[in-house]
Short mmCIF file of C-alpha atoms in Angstrom, two decimals:
data_model
loop_
_atom_site.label_atom_id
_atom_site.label_comp_id
_atom_site.label_asym_id
_atom_site.label_seq_id
_atom_site.Cartn_x
_atom_site.Cartn_y
_atom_site.Cartn_z
CA MET A 10 0.02 0.14 0.04
CA LYS A 11 2.88 2.33 0.97
CA LYS A 12 4.40 1.42 -2.49
CA VAL A 13 1.27 2.34 -4.33
CA ALA A 14 0.95 5.63 -2.49
CA GLY A 15 4.57 6.58 -3.21
CA PHE A 16 4.34 5.61 -6.82
CA GLY A 17 1.19 7.71 -7.13
CA LEU A 18 2.93 10.82 -5.54
CA ILE A 19 5.78 10.48 -8.10
CA LEU A 20 3.40 10.25 -10.92
CA VAL A 21 1.57 13.47 -9.74
CA ILE A 22 4.99 15.28 -9.52
CA MET A 23 5.98 14.11 -12.96
CA VAL A 24 2.58 15.25 -14.50
CA ALA A 25 2.86 18.67 -12.91
CA GLY A 26 6.42 19.00 -14.04
CA SER A 27 5.47 18.23 -17.59
CA ALA A 28 2.52 20.57 -17.58
CA TRP A 29 4.71 23.40 -15.98
CA SER A 30 7.56 22.74 -18.61
CA GLN A 31 5.23 22.96 -21.60
CA SER A 32 3.51 26.16 -20.53
CA THR A 33 3.69 28.97 -23.09
CA SER A 34 3.39 31.79 -20.53
CA PRO A 35 6.18 34.33 -21.19
CA ALA A 36 6.14 35.20 -17.33
CA LEU A 37 6.56 31.67 -16.27
CA TYR A 38 9.15 31.12 -18.93
CA GLN A 39 11.20 34.26 -17.64
CA MET A 40 10.80 32.90 -14.00
CA ARG A 41 12.06 29.52 -15.02
CA THR A 42 15.12 30.58 -16.94
CA LYS A 43 16.07 33.00 -14.16
CA GLU A 44 15.62 30.29 -11.53
CA SER A 45 17.83 27.62 -12.96
CA SER A 46 19.79 27.71 -16.18
CA VAL A 47 21.02 24.19 -15.42
CA THR A 48 17.57 22.81 -15.52
CA GLU A 49 16.90 24.61 -18.82
CA LYS A 50 19.93 23.08 -20.39
CA ARG A 51 18.70 19.58 -19.12
CA PHE A 52 15.21 20.10 -20.52
CA ARG A 53 16.63 21.08 -23.86
CA LYS A 54 19.07 18.12 -24.04
CA ILE A 55 16.22 15.63 -23.29
CA LEU A 56 13.12 17.14 -24.86
CA GLY A 57 14.62 19.34 -27.67
CA ASP A 58 15.26 23.00 -28.18
CA ASN A 59 11.59 23.91 -28.59
CA TYR A 60 10.39 21.58 -25.97
CA ASP A 61 8.18 24.23 -24.19
CA GLY A 62 7.25 26.33 -27.42
CA GLN A 63 9.06 29.37 -26.13
CA ASP A 64 11.60 29.78 -28.90
CA LYS A 65 9.09 31.44 -30.96
CA ASN A 66 7.96 33.84 -28.26
CA ARG A 67 11.65 34.75 -27.53
CA LYS A 68 12.49 35.42 -31.19
CA GLU A 69 9.39 37.74 -31.33
CA TYR A 70 10.43 39.38 -28.16
CA ASP A 71 14.11 39.80 -29.46
CA ASP A 72 12.90 41.35 -32.74
CA ASP A 73 10.66 43.73 -30.97
CA ARG A 74 13.35 44.77 -28.84
CA LYS A 75 15.63 45.48 -31.95
CA ARG A 76 12.94 47.45 -33.60
CA ARG A 77 12.38 49.63 -30.43
CA ARG A 78 16.20 50.18 -30.17
CA LYS A 79 16.46 51.15 -33.97
CA LYS A 80 13.49 53.65 -33.53
CA GLN A 81 15.12 55.17 -30.35
CA GLN A 82 18.45 55.50 -32.11
CA THR A 83 16.89 57.17 -35.22
CA THR A 84 15.00 59.54 -32.97
CA THR A 85 18.07 60.39 -30.97
CA ASP A 86 19.99 61.05 -34.20
CA ASN A 87 17.34 63.38 -35.57
CA GLN A 88 17.46 65.37 -32.24
CA ALA A 89 21.15 65.51 -32.37
CA GLU A 90 21.13 66.74 -36.04
CA ASN A 91 18.31 69.26 -35.60
CA ASN A 92 18.62 70.64 -32.19
CA GLY A 93 22.25 69.96 -31.19
CA TYR A 94 25.58 69.86 -33.02
CA GLY A 95 24.45 67.54 -35.79
CA SER A 96 26.36 67.25 -38.93
CA GLY A 97 23.78 65.20 -41.01
CA PRO A 98 23.23 65.77 -44.83
CA ASP A 99 19.92 67.34 -44.40
CA TYR A 100 17.38 68.50 -41.88
CA GLN A 101 14.04 66.93 -41.50
CA TRP A 102 10.81 68.19 -43.07
CA PRO A 103 9.49 71.23 -41.24
CA SER A 104 6.45 70.92 -39.06
CA HIS A 105 5.41 74.39 -40.46
CA LEU A 106 5.85 75.13 -44.17
CA ILE A 107 5.09 78.79 -43.52
CA GLU A 108 6.78 80.83 -40.70
CA MET A 109 5.83 84.43 -39.89
CA GLY A 110 7.83 86.93 -38.07
CA ILE A 111 8.52 90.61 -37.25
CA ARG A 112 11.77 92.40 -38.39
CA PHE A 113 13.32 95.55 -36.97
CA ALA A 114 16.41 96.87 -38.67
CA PRO A 115 18.33 99.99 -37.72
CA SER A 116 20.46 100.98 -40.60
CA LEU A 117 23.50 103.04 -41.74
CA ASP A 118 22.49 104.88 -44.92
CA ILE A 119 24.78 106.41 -47.69
CA ASN A 120 24.29 107.49 -51.21
CA THR A 121 26.45 108.09 -54.19
CA ALA A 122 26.58 111.45 -55.94
CA GLU A 123 27.68 112.37 -59.53
CA GLY A 124 26.62 115.62 -61.12
CA ASN A 125 27.16 117.39 -64.47
CA GLY A 126 26.04 120.59 -66.03
CA THR A 127 24.11 122.61 -63.43
CA TYR A 128 24.70 119.83 -60.96
CA ALA A 129 28.57 120.03 -61.31
CA GLY A 130 30.37 119.71 -58.07
CA PHE A 131 27.83 117.58 -56.17
CA ARG A 132 29.07 115.04 -53.89
CA ASN A 133 27.61 113.05 -51.04
CA ASN A 134 27.78 114.39 -47.55
CA GLY A 135 28.30 111.32 -45.42
CA ALA A 136 26.02 108.70 -43.84
CA GLY A 137 23.21 108.79 -41.43
CA VAL A 138 21.26 106.29 -39.19
CA ARG A 139 17.72 105.37 -40.18
CA MET A 140 15.38 102.45 -39.69
CA SER A 141 13.15 99.66 -41.25
CA VAL A 142 10.47 97.65 -39.68
CA GLY A 143 7.73 95.16 -40.87
CA PRO A 144 6.28 91.48 -41.06
CA THR A 145 8.32 88.68 -42.74
CA LEU A 146 7.15 85.35 -44.23
CA ASP A 147 9.36 82.37 -44.85
CA TYR A 148 7.94 79.46 -47.06
CA PHE A 149 10.05 76.34 -46.84
CA PHE A 150 10.02 74.59 -50.23
CA PHE A 151 12.75 71.96 -49.48
CA LYS A 152 12.92 70.43 -46.09
CA ASP A 153 14.10 72.62 -43.25
CA ARG A 154 17.04 74.18 -45.10
CA TYR A 155 15.65 76.29 -47.99
CA ALA A 156 13.04 78.97 -47.69
CA PHE A 157 11.57 81.73 -49.98
CA SER A 158 11.66 84.80 -47.91
CA THR A 159 9.34 87.81 -48.37
CA GLY A 160 7.63 90.50 -46.39
CA LEU A 161 6.51 94.01 -46.34
CA PHE A 162 8.89 96.69 -44.84
CA TYR A 163 8.40 100.32 -43.92
CA THR A 164 11.87 101.88 -44.53
CA ILE A 165 13.18 105.34 -44.03
CA LYS A 166 16.39 106.18 -46.05
CA ARG A 167 18.72 109.09 -45.94
CA SER A 168 19.89 110.88 -49.15
CA GLY A 169 22.21 113.94 -48.84
CA PHE A 170 24.55 116.06 -50.94
CA GLN A 171 27.17 118.73 -50.73
CA MET A 172 27.01 121.40 -53.42
CA PRO A 173 28.82 124.56 -54.59
CA GLY A 174 27.36 127.71 -52.88
CA SER A 175 26.19 129.33 -56.18
CA PHE A 176 23.98 126.39 -56.99
CA GLY A 177 20.44 127.78 -57.65
CA GLN A 178 21.54 131.33 -58.14
CA THR A 179 21.44 133.22 -61.40
CA VAL A 180 24.98 134.67 -60.78
CA TRP A 181 27.91 132.27 -60.32
CA ASN A 182 29.91 133.30 -57.13
CA PRO A 183 32.97 131.16 -56.68
CA GLY A 184 33.42 132.48 -52.99
CA ALA A 185 29.91 131.50 -51.79
CA PRO A 186 30.12 128.95 -48.93
CA GLU A 187 29.09 125.48 -49.76
CA LYS A 188 25.42 124.28 -49.25
CA GLU A 189 24.19 120.96 -48.11
CA SER A 190 20.95 118.97 -48.69
CA ILE A 191 19.45 116.06 -46.58
CA TYR A 192 16.24 114.24 -47.42
CA ASN A 193 14.32 111.51 -45.64
CA LEU A 194 12.94 109.12 -48.16
CA GLN A 195 10.02 106.75 -47.11
CA TYR A 196 9.68 103.37 -48.92
CA LEU A 197 7.51 100.48 -48.90
CA GLN A 198 9.86 97.51 -49.60
CA ILE A 199 8.80 94.09 -50.89
CA PRO A 200 11.69 91.50 -50.75
CA ALA A 201 11.95 88.53 -52.95
CA THR A 202 14.83 86.52 -51.58
CA VAL A 203 15.96 82.94 -50.74
CA LYS A 204 17.28 81.85 -47.36
CA LEU A 205 19.65 78.91 -47.02
CA PHE A 206 20.17 77.48 -43.48
CA ALA A 207 23.43 75.70 -42.58
CA ASN A 208 24.14 73.06 -40.11
CA ASN A 209 23.83 73.95 -36.36
CA ILE A 210 26.70 75.62 -34.72
CA GLY A 211 25.26 74.99 -31.24
CA PRO A 212 22.33 73.70 -29.44
CA ASN A 213 19.16 75.03 -31.27
CA MET A 214 21.26 77.48 -33.18
CA ARG A 215 22.13 77.65 -36.91
CA LEU A 216 23.60 79.83 -39.58
CA TYR A 217 21.72 81.25 -42.55
CA ILE A 218 22.52 83.37 -45.57
CA GLN A 219 19.97 85.39 -47.54
CA THR A 220 20.09 86.72 -51.13
CA GLY A 221 17.64 88.04 -53.69
CA GLY A 222 16.06 91.57 -54.56
CA LEU A 223 13.86 94.34 -53.23
CA LEU A 224 11.23 96.26 -54.89
CA SER A 225 11.07 99.81 -53.16
CA ILE A 226 8.15 101.93 -53.80
CA LYS A 227 8.51 105.70 -52.58
CA LEU A 228 5.65 106.81 -50.32
CA ALA A 229 7.02 110.39 -49.49
CA GLU A 230 10.21 112.59 -49.38
CA HIS A 231 10.77 115.20 -46.81
CA ALA A 232 13.61 117.84 -46.65
CA VAL A 233 15.48 118.05 -43.39
CA GLU A 234 15.92 121.70 -42.23
CA PRO A 235 14.09 123.19 -45.34
CA ALA A 236 15.58 126.85 -44.74
CA ARG A 237 19.03 125.47 -44.84
CA ASN A 238 18.41 122.77 -47.49
CA GLY A 239 20.36 123.95 -50.70
CA LEU A 240 18.49 121.48 -52.98
CA TYR A 241 15.07 122.24 -51.57
CA MET A 242 15.40 125.99 -51.66
CA ALA A 243 17.02 126.03 -55.17
CA GLU A 244 14.28 124.22 -56.96
CA SER A 245 11.27 126.81 -56.74
CA GLY A 246 11.28 126.79 -52.92
CA GLY A 247 10.66 123.12 -52.52
CA THR A 248 7.64 122.81 -54.70
CA ARG A 249 9.36 120.33 -57.03
CA ARG A 250 9.89 116.62 -56.22
CA GLN A 251 13.70 115.78 -56.10
CA TYR A 252 13.52 111.92 -56.07
CA GLY A 253 11.94 109.39 -58.35
CA PHE A 254 9.18 106.94 -57.53
CA GLY A 255 10.99 103.90 -56.38
CA ASP A 256 14.09 101.74 -56.51
CA ILE A 257 15.30 98.29 -57.32
CA GLU A 258 17.95 96.84 -55.01
CA LEU A 259 19.98 93.72 -54.52
CA LEU A 260 20.02 92.26 -50.96
CA LEU A 261 22.86 90.01 -49.44
CA GLY A 262 22.55 88.99 -45.68
CA ALA A 263 23.80 86.42 -43.18
CA GLY A 264 22.89 85.74 -39.60
CA VAL A 265 22.05 83.34 -36.80
CA GLN A 266 18.68 81.75 -35.82
CA TYR A 267 18.18 80.65 -32.34
CA LYS A 268 15.09 78.45 -31.68
CA ILE A 269 13.60 78.85 -28.13
CA ASN A 270 10.93 76.24 -28.70
CA GLN A 271 9.18 74.36 -31.66
CA ASN A 272 7.44 77.48 -33.04
CA ASN A 273 9.53 80.46 -31.94
CA ALA A 274 12.94 81.77 -32.76
CA PHE A 275 15.10 84.84 -32.56
CA ASN A 276 17.12 86.04 -35.58
CA ILE A 277 20.03 88.39 -35.51
CA GLY A 278 22.09 89.29 -38.67
CA MET A 279 23.65 91.81 -40.98
CA SER A 280 22.39 92.68 -44.50
CA TYR A 281 23.60 94.94 -47.31
CA GLN A 282 21.17 96.63 -49.81
CA ARG A 283 22.67 98.02 -53.09
CA GLY A 284 20.33 100.24 -55.15
CA LEU A 285 20.52 99.85 -58.96
CA VAL A 286 18.32 102.65 -59.95
CA ASN A 287 19.17 106.31 -60.11
CA VAL A 288 16.73 107.85 -57.55
CA ALA A 289 17.49 111.57 -58.43
CA ARG A 290 15.01 113.27 -60.69
CA GLY A 291 17.53 115.73 -61.98
CA SER A 292 18.66 114.90 -65.63
CA ASP A 293 22.37 115.72 -64.79
CA LEU A 294 22.42 114.27 -61.26
CA THR A 295 23.04 110.52 -60.48
CA SER A 296 22.44 109.04 -57.05
CA LYS A 297 22.09 105.48 -55.83
CA ASN A 298 21.28 104.20 -52.32
CA ARG A 299 23.59 102.02 -50.29
CA VAL A 300 22.32 100.58 -47.03
CA VAL A 301 23.94 98.29 -44.20
CA SER A 302 21.41 97.09 -41.71
CA LEU A 303 21.48 95.20 -38.48
CA ASP A 304 18.52 92.81 -38.72
CA LEU A 305 16.70 91.77 -35.54
CA GLY A 306 13.76 89.45 -35.91
CA PHE A 307 11.41 87.19 -33.94
CA LYS A 308 9.55 84.20 -35.54
CA PHE A 309 6.02 83.29 -34.26
#
């Protein structure tokens, strides 16, 4: 009787062990492998490599871990490239194709002067500080590197001349003191440019260059100190316009963009505008604008 009971107990233990070894539960599988690697090897040697049906589960688990690691590495590489010191071949596609901002640009203005005939002896009289302000719009047409940039700027320019003292008089007097003329010219400028962004030079900071053209439409002209303005007083007491209706200019600029979050960024840079059109109305006077600006901007 005791032998029968002992044999029954052994049989129950063997059946329970067989059922436990054939379980497909990943939790039990992990617990078993952690508990005894020696027992695992024995089971495989006696019953085969796939004795418990877990090889398939383990392969799927390993494949899933590989996919997750690859995805995490790709995300880390993109962050390093676009937000850190990345040196990859290209940026990712932008989250916003159109980015708007505001630009404020104090500038140093100077103009050329070349006169003949009644305007002989004209020359420029130095430079002056003026300003420009207005909204900007960047449209990214290829990834996050190349953008068509435009806007609408209200710009004040300075134009000035030194002239002989006898200018505007019916009698030529070589001993007359020289006169000067300074005008403030108000323009509405429409840029048509391309911005090219380089790799990051620091966390969230990258260089850009900008090139293209500007269409400048004159809104008004105002003489500074009319009573002492030689050009204003010589031409019928200032009733005649001295400057044309507009200008076409080349633009070249460079700067740094610093992103403060996903949507906002600060821009700081320098730009140079070179006028191509003679803005003076006098037939014998040629004057073209030259502007160097400090560009400060905020994208939103």
